[in-house]
Short mmCIF file of C-alpha atoms and ligand atoms in Angstrom, two decimals:
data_model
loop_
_atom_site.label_atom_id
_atom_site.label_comp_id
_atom_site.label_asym_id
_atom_site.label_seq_id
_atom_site.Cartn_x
_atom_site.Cartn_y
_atom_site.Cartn_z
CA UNK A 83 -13.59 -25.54 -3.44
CA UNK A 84 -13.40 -23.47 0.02
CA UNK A 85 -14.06 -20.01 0.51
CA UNK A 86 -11.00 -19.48 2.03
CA UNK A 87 -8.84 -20.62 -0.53
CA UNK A 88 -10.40 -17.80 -3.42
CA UNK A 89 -9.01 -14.38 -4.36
CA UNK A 90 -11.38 -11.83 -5.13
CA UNK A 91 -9.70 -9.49 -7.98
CA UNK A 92 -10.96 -5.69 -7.01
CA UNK A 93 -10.54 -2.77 -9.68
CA UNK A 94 -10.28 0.85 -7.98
CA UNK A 95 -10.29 4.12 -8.71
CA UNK A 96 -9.54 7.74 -7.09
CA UNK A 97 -12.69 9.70 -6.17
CA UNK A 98 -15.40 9.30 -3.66
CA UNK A 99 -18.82 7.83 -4.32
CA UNK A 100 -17.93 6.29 -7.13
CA UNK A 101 -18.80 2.82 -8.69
CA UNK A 102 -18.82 2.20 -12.39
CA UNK A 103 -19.92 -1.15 -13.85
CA UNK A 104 -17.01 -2.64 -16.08
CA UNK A 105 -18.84 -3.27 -19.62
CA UNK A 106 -17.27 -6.24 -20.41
CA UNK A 107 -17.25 -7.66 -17.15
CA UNK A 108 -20.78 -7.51 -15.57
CA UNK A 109 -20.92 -7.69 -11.70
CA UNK A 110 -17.71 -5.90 -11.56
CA UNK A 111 -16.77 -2.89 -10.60
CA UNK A 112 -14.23 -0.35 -10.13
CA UNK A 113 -14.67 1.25 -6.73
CA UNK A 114 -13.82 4.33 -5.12
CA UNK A 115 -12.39 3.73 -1.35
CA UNK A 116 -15.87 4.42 0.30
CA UNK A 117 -17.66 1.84 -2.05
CA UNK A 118 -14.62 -0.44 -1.69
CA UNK A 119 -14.51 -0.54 1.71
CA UNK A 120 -18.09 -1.60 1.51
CA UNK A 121 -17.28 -4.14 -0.90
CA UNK A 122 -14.59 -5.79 1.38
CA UNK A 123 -16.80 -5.83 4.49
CA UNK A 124 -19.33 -7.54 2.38
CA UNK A 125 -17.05 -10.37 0.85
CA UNK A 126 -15.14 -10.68 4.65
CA UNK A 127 -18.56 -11.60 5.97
CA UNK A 128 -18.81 -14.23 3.36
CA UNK A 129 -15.31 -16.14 3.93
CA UNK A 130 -13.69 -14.26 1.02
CA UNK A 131 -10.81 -12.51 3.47
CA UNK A 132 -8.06 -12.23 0.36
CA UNK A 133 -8.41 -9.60 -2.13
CA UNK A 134 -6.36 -8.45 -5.21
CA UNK A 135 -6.72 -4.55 -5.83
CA UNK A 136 -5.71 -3.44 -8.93
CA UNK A 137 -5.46 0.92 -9.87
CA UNK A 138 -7.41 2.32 -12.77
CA UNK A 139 -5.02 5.06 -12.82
CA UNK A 140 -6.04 8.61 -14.99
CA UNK A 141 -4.26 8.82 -18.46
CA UNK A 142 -2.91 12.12 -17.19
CA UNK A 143 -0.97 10.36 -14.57
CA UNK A 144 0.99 8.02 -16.95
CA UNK A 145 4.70 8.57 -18.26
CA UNK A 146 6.93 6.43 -19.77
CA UNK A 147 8.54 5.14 -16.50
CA UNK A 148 5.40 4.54 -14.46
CA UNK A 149 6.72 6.62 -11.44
CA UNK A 150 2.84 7.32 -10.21
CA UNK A 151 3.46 3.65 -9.08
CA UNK A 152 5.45 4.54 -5.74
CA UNK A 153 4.68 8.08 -5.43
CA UNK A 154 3.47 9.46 -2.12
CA UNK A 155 0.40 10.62 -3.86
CA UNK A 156 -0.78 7.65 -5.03
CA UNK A 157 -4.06 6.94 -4.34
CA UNK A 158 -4.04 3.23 -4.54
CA UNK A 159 -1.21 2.98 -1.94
CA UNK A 160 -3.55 5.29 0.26
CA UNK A 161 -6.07 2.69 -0.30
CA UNK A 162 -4.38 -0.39 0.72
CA UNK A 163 -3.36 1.60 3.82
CA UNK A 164 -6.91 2.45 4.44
CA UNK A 165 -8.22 -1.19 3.79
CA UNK A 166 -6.05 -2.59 5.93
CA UNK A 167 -6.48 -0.57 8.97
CA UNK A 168 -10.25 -1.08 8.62
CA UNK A 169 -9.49 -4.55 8.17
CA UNK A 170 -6.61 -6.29 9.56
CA UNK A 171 -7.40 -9.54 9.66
CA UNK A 172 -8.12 -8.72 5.20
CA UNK A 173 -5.30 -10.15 3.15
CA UNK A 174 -4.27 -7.45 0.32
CA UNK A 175 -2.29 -8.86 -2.70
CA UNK A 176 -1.18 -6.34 -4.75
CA UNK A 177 -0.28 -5.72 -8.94
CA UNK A 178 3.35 -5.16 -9.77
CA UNK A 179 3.75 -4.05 -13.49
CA UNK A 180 4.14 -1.07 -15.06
CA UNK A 181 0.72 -1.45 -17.18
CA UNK A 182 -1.28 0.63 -15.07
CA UNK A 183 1.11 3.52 -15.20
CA UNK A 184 3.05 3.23 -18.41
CA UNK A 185 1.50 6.11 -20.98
CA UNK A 186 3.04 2.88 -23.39
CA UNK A 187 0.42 0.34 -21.87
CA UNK A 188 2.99 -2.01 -21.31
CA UNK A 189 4.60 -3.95 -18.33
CA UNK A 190 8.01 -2.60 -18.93
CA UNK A 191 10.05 0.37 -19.50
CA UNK A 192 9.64 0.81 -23.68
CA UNK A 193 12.75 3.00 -25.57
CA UNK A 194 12.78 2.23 -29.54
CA UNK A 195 10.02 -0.32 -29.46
CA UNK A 196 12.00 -2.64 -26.88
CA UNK A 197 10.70 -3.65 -23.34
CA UNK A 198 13.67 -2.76 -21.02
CA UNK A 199 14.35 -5.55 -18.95
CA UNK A 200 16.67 -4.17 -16.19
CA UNK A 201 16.10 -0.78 -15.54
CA UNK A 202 12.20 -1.93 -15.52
CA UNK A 203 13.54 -4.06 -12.41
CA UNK A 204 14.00 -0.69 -10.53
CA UNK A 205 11.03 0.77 -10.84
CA UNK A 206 8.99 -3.06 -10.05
CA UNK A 207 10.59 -2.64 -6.68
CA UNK A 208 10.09 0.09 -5.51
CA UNK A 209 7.09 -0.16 -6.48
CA UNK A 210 6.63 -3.67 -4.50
CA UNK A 211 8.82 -1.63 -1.45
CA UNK A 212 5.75 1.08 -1.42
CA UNK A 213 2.95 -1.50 -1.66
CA UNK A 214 4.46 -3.34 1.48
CA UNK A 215 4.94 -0.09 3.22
CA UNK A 216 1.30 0.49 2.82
CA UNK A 217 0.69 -2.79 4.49
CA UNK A 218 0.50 -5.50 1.14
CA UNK A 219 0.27 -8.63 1.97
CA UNK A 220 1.08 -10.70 -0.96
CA UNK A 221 3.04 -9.09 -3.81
CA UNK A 222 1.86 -10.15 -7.38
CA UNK A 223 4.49 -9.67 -10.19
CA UNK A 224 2.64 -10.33 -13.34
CA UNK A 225 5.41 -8.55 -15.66
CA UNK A 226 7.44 -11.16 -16.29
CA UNK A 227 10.51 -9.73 -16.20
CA UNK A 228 13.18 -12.08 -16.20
CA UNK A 229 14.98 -11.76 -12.28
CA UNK A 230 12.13 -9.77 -10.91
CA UNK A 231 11.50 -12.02 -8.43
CA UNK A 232 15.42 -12.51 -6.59
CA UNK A 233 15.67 -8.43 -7.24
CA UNK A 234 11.80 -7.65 -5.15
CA UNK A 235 12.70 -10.32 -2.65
CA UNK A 236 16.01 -8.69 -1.56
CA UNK A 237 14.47 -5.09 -2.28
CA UNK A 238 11.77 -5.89 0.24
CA UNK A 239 14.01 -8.16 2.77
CA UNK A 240 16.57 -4.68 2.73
CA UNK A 241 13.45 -2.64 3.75
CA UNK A 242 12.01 -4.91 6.58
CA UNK A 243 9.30 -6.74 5.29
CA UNK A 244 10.62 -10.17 5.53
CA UNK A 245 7.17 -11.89 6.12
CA UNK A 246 5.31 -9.97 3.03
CA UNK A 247 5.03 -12.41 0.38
CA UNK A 248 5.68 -13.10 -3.28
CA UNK A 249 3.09 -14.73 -5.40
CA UNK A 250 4.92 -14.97 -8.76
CA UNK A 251 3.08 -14.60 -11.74
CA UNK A 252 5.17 -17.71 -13.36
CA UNK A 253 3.49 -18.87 -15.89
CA UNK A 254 1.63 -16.05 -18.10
CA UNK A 255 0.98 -17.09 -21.43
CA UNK A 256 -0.07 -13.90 -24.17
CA UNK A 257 -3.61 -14.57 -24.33
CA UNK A 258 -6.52 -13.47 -25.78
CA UNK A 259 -8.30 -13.72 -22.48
CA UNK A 260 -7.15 -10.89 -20.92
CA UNK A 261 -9.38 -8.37 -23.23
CA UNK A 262 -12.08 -7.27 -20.71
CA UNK A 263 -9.34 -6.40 -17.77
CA UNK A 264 -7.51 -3.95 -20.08
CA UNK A 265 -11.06 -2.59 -20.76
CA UNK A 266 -11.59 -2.25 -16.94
CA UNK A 267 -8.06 -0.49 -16.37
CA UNK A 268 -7.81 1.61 -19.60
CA UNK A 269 -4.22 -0.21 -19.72
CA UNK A 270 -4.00 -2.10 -23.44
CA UNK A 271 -0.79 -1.84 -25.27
CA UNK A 272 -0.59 1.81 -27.49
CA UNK A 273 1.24 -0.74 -30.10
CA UNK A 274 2.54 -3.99 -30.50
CA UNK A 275 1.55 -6.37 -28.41
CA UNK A 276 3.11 -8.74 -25.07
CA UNK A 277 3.83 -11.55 -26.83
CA UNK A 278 8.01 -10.56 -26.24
CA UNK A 279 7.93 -11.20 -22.53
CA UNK A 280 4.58 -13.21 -22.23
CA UNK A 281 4.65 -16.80 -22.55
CA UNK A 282 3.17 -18.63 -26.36
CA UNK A 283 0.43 -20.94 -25.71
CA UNK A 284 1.69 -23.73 -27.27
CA UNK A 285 4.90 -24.08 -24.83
CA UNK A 286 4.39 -26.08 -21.79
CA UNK A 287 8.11 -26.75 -21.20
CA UNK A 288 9.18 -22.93 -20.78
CA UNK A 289 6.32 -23.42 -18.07
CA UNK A 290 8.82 -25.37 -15.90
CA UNK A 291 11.88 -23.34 -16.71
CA UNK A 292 10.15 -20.31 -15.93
CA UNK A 293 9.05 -22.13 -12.38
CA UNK A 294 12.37 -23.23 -11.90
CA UNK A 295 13.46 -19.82 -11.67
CA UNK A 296 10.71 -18.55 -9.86
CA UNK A 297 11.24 -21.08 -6.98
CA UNK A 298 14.93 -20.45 -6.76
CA UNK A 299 14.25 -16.88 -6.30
CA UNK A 300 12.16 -16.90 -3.36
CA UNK A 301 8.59 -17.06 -4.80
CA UNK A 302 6.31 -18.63 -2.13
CA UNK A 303 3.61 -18.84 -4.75
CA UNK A 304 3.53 -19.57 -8.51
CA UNK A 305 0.68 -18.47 -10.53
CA UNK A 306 -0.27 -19.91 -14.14
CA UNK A 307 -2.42 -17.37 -16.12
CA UNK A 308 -5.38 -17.73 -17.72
CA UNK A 309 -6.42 -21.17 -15.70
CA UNK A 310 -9.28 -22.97 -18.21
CA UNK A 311 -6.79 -22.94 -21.16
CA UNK A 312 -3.63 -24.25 -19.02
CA UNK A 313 -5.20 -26.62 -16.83
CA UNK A 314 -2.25 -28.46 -17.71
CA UNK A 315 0.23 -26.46 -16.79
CA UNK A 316 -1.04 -26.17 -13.47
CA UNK A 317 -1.08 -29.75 -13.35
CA UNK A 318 2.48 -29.77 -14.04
CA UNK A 319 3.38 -27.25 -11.77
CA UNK A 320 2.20 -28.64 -8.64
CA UNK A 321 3.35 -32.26 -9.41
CA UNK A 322 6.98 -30.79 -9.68
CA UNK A 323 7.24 -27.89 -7.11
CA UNK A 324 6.70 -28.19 -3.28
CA UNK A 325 4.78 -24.28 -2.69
CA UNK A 326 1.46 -23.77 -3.28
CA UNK A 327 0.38 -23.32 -6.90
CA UNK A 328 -2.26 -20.19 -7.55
CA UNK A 329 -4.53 -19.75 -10.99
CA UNK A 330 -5.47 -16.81 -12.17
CA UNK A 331 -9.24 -17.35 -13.29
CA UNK A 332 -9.28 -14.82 -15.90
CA UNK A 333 -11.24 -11.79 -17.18
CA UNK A 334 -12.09 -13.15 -20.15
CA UNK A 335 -13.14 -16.93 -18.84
CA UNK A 336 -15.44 -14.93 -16.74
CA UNK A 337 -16.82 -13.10 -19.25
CA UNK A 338 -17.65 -15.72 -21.51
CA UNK A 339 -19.67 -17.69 -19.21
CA UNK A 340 -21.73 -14.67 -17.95
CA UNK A 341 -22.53 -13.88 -21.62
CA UNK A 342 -23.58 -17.53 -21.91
CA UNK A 343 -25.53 -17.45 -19.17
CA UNK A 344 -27.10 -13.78 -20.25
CA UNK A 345 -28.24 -15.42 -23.11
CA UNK A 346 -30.00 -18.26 -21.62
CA UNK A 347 -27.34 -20.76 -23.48
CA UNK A 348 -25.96 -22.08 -19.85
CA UNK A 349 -27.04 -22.63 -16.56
CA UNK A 350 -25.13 -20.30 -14.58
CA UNK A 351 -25.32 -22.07 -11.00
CA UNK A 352 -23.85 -24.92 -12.08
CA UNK A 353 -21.30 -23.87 -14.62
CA UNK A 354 -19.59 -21.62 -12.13
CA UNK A 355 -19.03 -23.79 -9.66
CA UNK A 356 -17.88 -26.59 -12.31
CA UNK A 357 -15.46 -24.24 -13.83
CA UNK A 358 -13.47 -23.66 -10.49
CA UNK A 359 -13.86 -27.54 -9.53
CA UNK A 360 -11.63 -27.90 -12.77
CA UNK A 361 -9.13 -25.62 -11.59
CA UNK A 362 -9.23 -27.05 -8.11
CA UNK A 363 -8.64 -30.64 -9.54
CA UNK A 364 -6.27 -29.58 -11.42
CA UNK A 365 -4.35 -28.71 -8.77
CA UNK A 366 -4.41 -25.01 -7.57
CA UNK A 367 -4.30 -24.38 -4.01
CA UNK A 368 -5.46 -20.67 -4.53
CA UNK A 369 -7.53 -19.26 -7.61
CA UNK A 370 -8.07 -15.56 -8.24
CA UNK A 371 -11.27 -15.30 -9.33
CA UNK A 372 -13.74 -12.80 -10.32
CA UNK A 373 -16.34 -15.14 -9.09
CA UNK A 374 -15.16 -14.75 -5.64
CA UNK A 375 -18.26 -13.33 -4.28
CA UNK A 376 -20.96 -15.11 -5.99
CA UNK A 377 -19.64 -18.20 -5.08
CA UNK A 378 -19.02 -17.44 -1.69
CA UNK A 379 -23.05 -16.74 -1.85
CA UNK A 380 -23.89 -19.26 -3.30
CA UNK A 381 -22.50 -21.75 -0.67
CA UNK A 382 -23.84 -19.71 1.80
CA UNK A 383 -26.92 -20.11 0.72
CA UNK A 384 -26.23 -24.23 0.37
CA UNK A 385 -26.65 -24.46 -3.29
CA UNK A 386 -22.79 -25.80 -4.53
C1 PBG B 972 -1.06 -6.83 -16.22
C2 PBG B 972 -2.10 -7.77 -15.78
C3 PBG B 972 -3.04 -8.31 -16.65
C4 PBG B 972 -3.89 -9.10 -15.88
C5 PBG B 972 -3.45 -9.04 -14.55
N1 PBG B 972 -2.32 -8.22 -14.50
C6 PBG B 972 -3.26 -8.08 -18.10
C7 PBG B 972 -2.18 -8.13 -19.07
O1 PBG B 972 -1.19 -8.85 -18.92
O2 PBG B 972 -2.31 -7.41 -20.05
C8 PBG B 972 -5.06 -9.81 -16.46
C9 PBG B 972 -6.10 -10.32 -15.56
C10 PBG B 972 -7.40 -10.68 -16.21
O3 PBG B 972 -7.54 -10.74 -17.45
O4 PBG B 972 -8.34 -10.93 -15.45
N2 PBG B 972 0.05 -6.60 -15.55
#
Protein backbone atom coordinates (compact mmCIF):
# COMPACT_ATOMS: atom_id res chain seq x y z
CA UNK A 1 0.00 0.00 0.00
CA UNK A 2 1.71 3.54 -0.88
CA UNK A 3 1.92 6.43 1.20
CA UNK A 4 0.52 8.46 -1.22
CA UNK A 5 -2.54 6.76 -1.75
CA UNK A 6 -3.72 7.11 2.40
CA UNK A 7 -5.95 9.74 3.99
CA UNK A 8 -5.13 10.77 7.30
CA UNK A 9 -8.61 11.61 9.19
CA UNK A 10 -7.71 14.85 11.55
CA UNK A 11 -10.25 15.92 14.42
CA UNK A 12 -9.99 19.81 15.36
CA UNK A 13 -11.02 22.07 17.61
CA UNK A 14 -11.17 26.04 18.29
CA UNK A 15 -8.57 27.28 20.80
CA UNK A 16 -4.86 27.56 20.83
CA UNK A 17 -2.47 25.13 22.46
CA UNK A 18 -4.68 22.64 22.62
CA UNK A 19 -4.42 18.78 22.06
CA UNK A 20 -6.68 16.33 23.79
CA UNK A 21 -6.21 12.56 23.39
CA UNK A 22 -9.55 10.95 22.02
CA UNK A 23 -10.34 8.09 24.76
CA UNK A 24 -11.50 5.69 22.57
CA UNK A 25 -9.18 6.27 19.94
CA UNK A 26 -5.55 6.29 21.30
CA UNK A 27 -2.94 8.15 19.13
CA UNK A 28 -5.56 10.51 18.09
CA UNK A 29 -6.17 13.69 18.68
CA UNK A 30 -8.21 16.66 18.29
CA UNK A 31 -5.98 19.64 17.56
CA UNK A 32 -6.11 23.19 17.88
CA UNK A 33 -4.65 25.07 14.57
CA UNK A 34 -1.12 25.57 16.16
CA UNK A 35 -0.84 21.79 17.11
CA UNK A 36 -2.48 20.93 13.77
CA UNK A 37 -0.36 22.68 11.75
CA UNK A 38 2.36 20.76 13.45
CA UNK A 39 0.66 17.65 12.88
CA UNK A 40 0.40 18.23 9.04
CA UNK A 41 4.05 19.26 8.62
CA UNK A 42 4.88 16.10 10.38
CA UNK A 43 2.70 13.61 8.26
CA UNK A 44 3.76 15.86 4.79
CA UNK A 45 7.32 14.90 5.63
CA UNK A 46 6.29 11.34 5.76
CA UNK A 47 4.37 11.02 2.23
CA UNK A 48 0.97 11.44 3.92
CA UNK A 49 0.09 14.90 1.78
CA UNK A 50 -4.01 14.22 1.99
CA UNK A 51 -5.80 14.93 5.07
CA UNK A 52 -9.51 14.78 6.19
CA UNK A 53 -10.33 17.52 8.95
CA UNK A 54 -13.26 17.05 10.68
CA UNK A 55 -14.81 20.15 13.51
CA UNK A 56 -15.45 19.23 17.10
CA UNK A 57 -17.76 22.05 17.21
CA UNK A 58 -19.00 23.52 21.04
CA UNK A 59 -22.59 22.32 22.01
CA UNK A 60 -23.36 26.02 22.33
CA UNK A 61 -22.82 26.49 18.70
CA UNK A 62 -25.41 23.86 17.52
CA UNK A 63 -29.12 24.59 16.29
CA UNK A 64 -31.37 22.66 14.57
CA UNK A 65 -30.25 23.76 11.03
CA UNK A 66 -26.50 23.51 11.48
CA UNK A 67 -25.91 27.14 10.15
CA UNK A 68 -22.34 27.33 12.23
CA UNK A 69 -21.44 25.11 9.16
CA UNK A 70 -20.94 28.12 6.59
CA UNK A 71 -20.78 30.94 8.87
CA UNK A 72 -17.99 33.49 8.54
CA UNK A 73 -17.02 32.70 12.04
CA UNK A 74 -16.37 29.37 11.74
CA UNK A 75 -13.35 28.29 12.95
CA UNK A 76 -12.85 25.19 10.97
CA UNK A 77 -13.25 27.11 7.65
CA UNK A 78 -10.49 29.51 9.15
CA UNK A 79 -8.52 26.45 9.54
CA UNK A 80 -8.59 24.94 6.20
CA UNK A 81 -7.71 28.45 4.98
CA UNK A 82 -4.81 28.53 7.27
CA UNK A 83 -3.61 24.90 6.39
CA UNK A 84 -3.62 25.47 3.09
CA UNK A 85 -1.69 28.59 2.79
CA UNK A 86 0.98 27.00 5.00
CA UNK A 87 0.73 24.16 2.83
CA UNK A 88 -0.23 24.24 -0.68
CA UNK A 89 0.99 21.46 -2.08
CA UNK A 90 -1.47 19.59 1.31
CA UNK A 91 -4.64 18.09 -0.08
CA UNK A 92 -7.70 19.06 2.39
CA UNK A 93 -10.88 16.85 2.08
CA UNK A 94 -13.45 18.10 3.96
CA UNK A 95 -16.92 16.63 6.09
CA UNK A 96 -20.27 17.61 4.65
CA UNK A 97 -23.14 16.65 7.11
CA UNK A 98 -24.96 18.33 9.42
CA UNK A 99 -23.71 16.01 12.48
CA UNK A 100 -21.22 18.27 13.70
CA UNK A 101 -23.59 21.18 13.93
CA UNK A 102 -27.05 19.76 14.37
CA UNK A 103 -28.05 20.32 18.37
CA UNK A 104 -30.17 16.86 16.97
CA UNK A 105 -26.80 14.91 16.29
CA UNK A 106 -27.96 13.98 13.08
CA UNK A 107 -26.90 14.41 9.34
CA UNK A 108 -30.07 16.08 8.36
CA UNK A 109 -32.48 18.72 9.10
CA UNK A 110 -34.92 16.77 11.93
CA UNK A 111 -38.85 18.36 12.32
CA UNK A 112 -41.28 15.66 14.08
CA UNK A 113 -38.73 12.92 14.29
CA UNK A 114 -38.14 12.92 10.33
CA UNK A 115 -34.72 13.62 8.59
CA UNK A 116 -35.61 16.35 5.98
CA UNK A 117 -34.31 15.36 2.84
CA UNK A 118 -34.51 18.55 0.66
CA UNK A 119 -34.26 21.48 2.55
CA UNK A 120 -31.13 19.53 4.28
CA UNK A 121 -29.76 19.79 0.53
CA UNK A 122 -29.49 23.63 1.09
CA UNK A 123 -27.72 23.86 3.90
CA UNK A 124 -25.02 20.65 2.55
CA UNK A 125 -24.12 23.18 -0.07
CA UNK A 126 -23.48 25.87 1.11
CA UNK A 127 -21.81 24.37 3.35
CA UNK A 128 -19.59 22.45 0.55
CA UNK A 129 -19.62 26.29 -1.34
CA UNK A 130 -17.78 27.68 2.05
CA UNK A 131 -15.40 24.73 2.44
CA UNK A 132 -14.19 25.29 -1.27
CA UNK A 133 -14.00 28.96 -0.70
CA UNK A 134 -11.64 28.26 2.06
CA UNK A 135 -9.54 26.33 -0.34
CA UNK A 136 -11.08 22.32 0.12
CA UNK A 137 -9.83 20.17 -1.96
CA UNK A 138 -11.95 17.17 -1.99
CA UNK A 139 -15.53 17.49 -0.69
CA UNK A 140 -16.75 14.44 1.42
CA UNK A 141 -20.60 14.04 1.66
CA UNK A 142 -21.12 11.37 4.17
CA UNK A 143 -25.00 12.31 4.78
CA UNK A 144 -26.46 10.40 2.43
CA UNK A 145 -28.95 12.42 1.30
CA UNK A 146 -30.53 11.22 -1.65
CA UNK A 147 -29.42 14.02 -4.76
CA UNK A 148 -26.75 15.60 -2.66
CA UNK A 149 -24.30 14.92 -4.93
CA UNK A 150 -25.96 16.53 -8.62
CA UNK A 151 -27.27 19.55 -6.11
CA UNK A 152 -23.18 20.26 -4.48
CA UNK A 153 -21.78 19.66 -7.92
CA UNK A 154 -23.84 22.42 -9.63
CA UNK A 155 -23.77 24.54 -6.27
CA UNK A 156 -20.00 24.51 -6.48
CA UNK A 157 -19.66 24.60 -10.53
CA UNK A 158 -22.20 28.07 -10.11
CA UNK A 159 -19.57 29.43 -7.64
CA UNK A 160 -16.29 28.71 -9.61
CA UNK A 161 -14.77 25.83 -8.26
CA UNK A 162 -15.01 23.53 -11.13
CA UNK A 163 -11.75 21.54 -10.32
CA UNK A 164 -12.68 20.97 -6.39
CA UNK A 165 -13.74 17.53 -6.11
CA UNK A 166 -16.46 15.22 -4.85
CA UNK A 167 -15.60 12.11 -3.00
CA UNK A 168 -19.08 10.62 -2.39
CA UNK A 169 -19.68 8.87 0.60
CA UNK A 170 -21.74 6.05 -1.51
CA UNK A 171 -21.91 3.34 0.27
CA UNK A 172 -22.43 3.97 4.22
CA UNK A 173 -23.90 1.20 5.90
CA UNK A 174 -25.43 2.06 9.85
CA UNK A 175 -22.77 0.50 11.73
CA UNK A 176 -21.72 -0.14 14.94
CA UNK A 177 -18.23 0.93 14.04
CA UNK A 178 -18.58 4.33 14.06
CA UNK A 179 -18.84 4.57 18.13
CA UNK A 180 -15.39 6.07 18.99
CA UNK A 181 -15.71 9.05 16.17
CA UNK A 182 -18.98 10.29 17.71
CA UNK A 183 -17.00 10.09 21.02
CA UNK A 184 -14.21 12.25 19.41
CA UNK A 185 -16.79 14.90 17.93
CA UNK A 186 -19.42 14.96 20.76
CA UNK A 187 -21.86 14.37 17.61
CA UNK A 188 -24.08 10.94 18.49
CA UNK A 189 -27.70 11.04 17.69
CA UNK A 190 -29.91 12.88 20.86
CA UNK A 191 -32.50 9.92 19.77
CA UNK A 192 -33.17 7.42 17.37
CA UNK A 193 -30.67 6.34 15.47
CA UNK A 194 -29.28 6.59 11.32
CA UNK A 195 -30.46 3.59 10.29
CA UNK A 196 -33.38 5.80 7.95
CA UNK A 197 -30.82 7.22 5.58
CA UNK A 198 -27.78 4.86 6.33
CA UNK A 199 -27.41 1.81 4.45
CA UNK A 200 -28.43 -2.06 6.44
CA UNK A 201 -25.57 -4.30 6.45
CA UNK A 202 -27.02 -7.05 4.98
CA UNK A 203 -27.79 -5.21 1.47
CA UNK A 204 -25.12 -5.35 -1.05
CA UNK A 205 -27.40 -4.60 -4.01
CA UNK A 206 -28.59 -1.01 -2.76
CA UNK A 207 -24.63 -0.73 -2.80
CA UNK A 208 -24.77 -0.51 -6.63
CA UNK A 209 -27.93 1.51 -6.90
CA UNK A 210 -26.66 3.92 -4.58
CA UNK A 211 -23.24 4.02 -6.92
CA UNK A 212 -25.22 4.26 -9.83
CA UNK A 213 -26.49 7.42 -8.70
CA UNK A 214 -23.49 8.68 -7.32
CA UNK A 215 -21.60 8.29 -10.67
CA UNK A 216 -24.32 9.89 -12.69
CA UNK A 217 -24.14 12.83 -10.53
CA UNK A 218 -20.69 13.82 -10.90
CA UNK A 219 -18.92 11.99 -8.01
CA UNK A 220 -15.23 11.52 -8.99
CA UNK A 221 -14.86 9.26 -6.00
CA UNK A 222 -17.09 6.67 -4.26
CA UNK A 223 -16.44 5.75 -0.78
CA UNK A 224 -17.80 2.43 1.00
CA UNK A 225 -17.91 2.88 4.85
CA UNK A 226 -16.66 0.96 7.34
CA UNK A 227 -13.98 -1.03 4.92
CA UNK A 228 -13.14 -4.56 7.06
CA UNK A 229 -16.90 -5.43 7.20
CA UNK A 230 -17.66 -4.53 3.34
CA UNK A 231 -14.68 -5.70 1.74
CA UNK A 232 -17.12 -6.88 -0.60
CA UNK A 233 -18.74 -4.13 -1.51
CA UNK A 234 -15.70 -2.48 -2.43
CA UNK A 235 -14.97 -5.32 -4.48
CA UNK A 236 -18.07 -4.77 -6.27
CA UNK A 237 -17.72 -1.30 -6.67
CA UNK A 238 -14.59 -1.08 -8.48
CA UNK A 239 -15.31 -4.11 -10.79
CA UNK A 240 -18.46 -2.10 -12.03
CA UNK A 241 -17.50 1.66 -11.99
CA UNK A 242 -14.59 3.30 -13.97
CA UNK A 243 -13.46 6.26 -10.92
CA UNK A 244 -11.45 5.48 -8.28
CA UNK A 245 -13.04 3.66 -5.35
CA UNK A 246 -12.03 5.15 -1.61
CA UNK A 247 -12.62 3.09 1.94
CA UNK A 248 -13.19 4.60 4.82
CA UNK A 249 -11.00 2.58 7.45
CA UNK A 250 -13.09 3.24 10.35
CA UNK A 251 -12.97 4.50 13.96
CA UNK A 252 -14.00 1.62 15.37
CA UNK A 253 -11.72 -1.03 13.16
CA UNK A 254 -9.00 1.09 14.51
CA UNK A 255 -9.90 0.88 17.79
CA UNK A 256 -10.28 -2.65 18.09
CA UNK A 257 -6.94 -3.56 16.92
CA UNK A 258 -5.12 -1.01 19.18
CA UNK A 259 -7.03 -2.50 22.16
CA UNK A 260 -5.79 -5.88 20.91
CA UNK A 261 -2.59 -4.89 20.61
CA UNK A 262 -2.75 -2.91 24.24
CA UNK A 263 -3.45 -6.04 25.60
CA UNK A 264 -0.68 -8.02 24.25
CA UNK A 265 -3.42 -10.31 22.26
CA UNK A 266 -1.90 -9.11 18.66
CA UNK A 267 1.11 -8.10 17.17
CA UNK A 268 0.55 -4.67 16.21
CA UNK A 269 3.30 -4.27 13.33
CA UNK A 270 2.01 -6.75 11.43
CA UNK A 271 -1.71 -6.57 11.88
CA UNK A 272 -1.77 -2.99 10.72
CA UNK A 273 -0.23 -3.30 7.78
CA UNK A 274 -2.31 -6.65 6.98
CA UNK A 275 -5.50 -4.92 7.67
CA UNK A 276 -4.95 -2.17 4.92
CA UNK A 277 -3.36 -4.90 2.44
CA UNK A 278 -7.04 -6.31 2.68
CA UNK A 279 -8.55 -3.18 1.78
CA UNK A 280 -5.99 -2.53 -0.91
CA UNK A 281 -6.73 -6.03 -2.48
CA UNK A 282 -9.88 -5.54 -2.29
CA UNK A 283 -9.77 -2.93 -4.45
CA UNK A 284 -9.60 0.68 -3.00
CA UNK A 285 -7.51 3.09 -4.70
CA UNK A 286 -7.63 5.51 -1.61
CA UNK A 287 -8.30 4.48 2.16
CA UNK A 288 -8.94 6.99 4.92
CA UNK A 289 -7.29 5.79 7.63
CA UNK A 290 -6.53 6.63 11.09
CA UNK A 291 -3.38 4.71 10.68
CA UNK A 292 -2.12 7.15 8.26
CA UNK A 293 0.82 8.19 10.19
CA UNK A 294 2.05 5.14 11.79
CA UNK A 295 2.19 3.47 8.74
CA UNK A 296 3.77 6.03 6.90
CA UNK A 297 6.55 5.45 9.84
CA UNK A 298 6.68 2.43 9.74
CA UNK A 299 7.77 2.17 6.02
CA UNK A 300 10.01 4.77 6.62
CA UNK A 301 11.68 3.06 8.88
CA UNK A 302 11.65 -0.28 6.33
CA UNK A 303 9.66 -2.49 8.50
CA UNK A 304 6.22 -3.21 6.08
C1 LIG B 1 -20.83 11.69 10.00
C2 LIG B 1 -19.60 10.90 9.86
C3 LIG B 1 -19.36 9.75 10.62
C4 LIG B 1 -18.09 9.30 10.27
C5 LIG B 1 -17.58 10.16 9.29
N1 LIG B 1 -18.53 11.15 9.03
C6 LIG B 1 -20.16 9.12 11.70
C7 LIG B 1 -21.58 8.85 11.54
O1 LIG B 1 -22.10 8.61 10.45
O2 LIG B 1 -22.25 8.88 12.58
C8 LIG B 1 -17.47 8.11 10.90
C9 LIG B 1 -16.02 7.89 10.75
C10 LIG B 1 -15.41 6.92 11.70
O3 LIG B 1 -16.09 6.18 12.45
O4 LIG B 1 -14.18 6.87 11.71
N2 LIG B 1 -21.26 12.53 9.08
Amino acid sequence: MGVENLIYPLFVVDGQNHKSEVKSLPGQFRYSLDNLLIEVEECMNLGVKCFDLFPAVDESLKDQYGTYSYSDQNFYLRYIKEVKSRFPEAVIMTDVALDPYSSDGHDGIVKDGKILNDETLEVLAKMSVAQANAGADIIGPSDMMDGRVEYIRDELDDNGHTDVSIMSYTAKYASAFYGPFRDALDSAPKFGDKKSYQMDPANKKEALVEAELDYIEGADYMMVKPALCYLDVIHMLKEEFPIPIAAYNVSGEYAMLKAAAQMGWLEYDRAMPEMLLSIKRAGADVILTYFAKEYAQMVAQANV
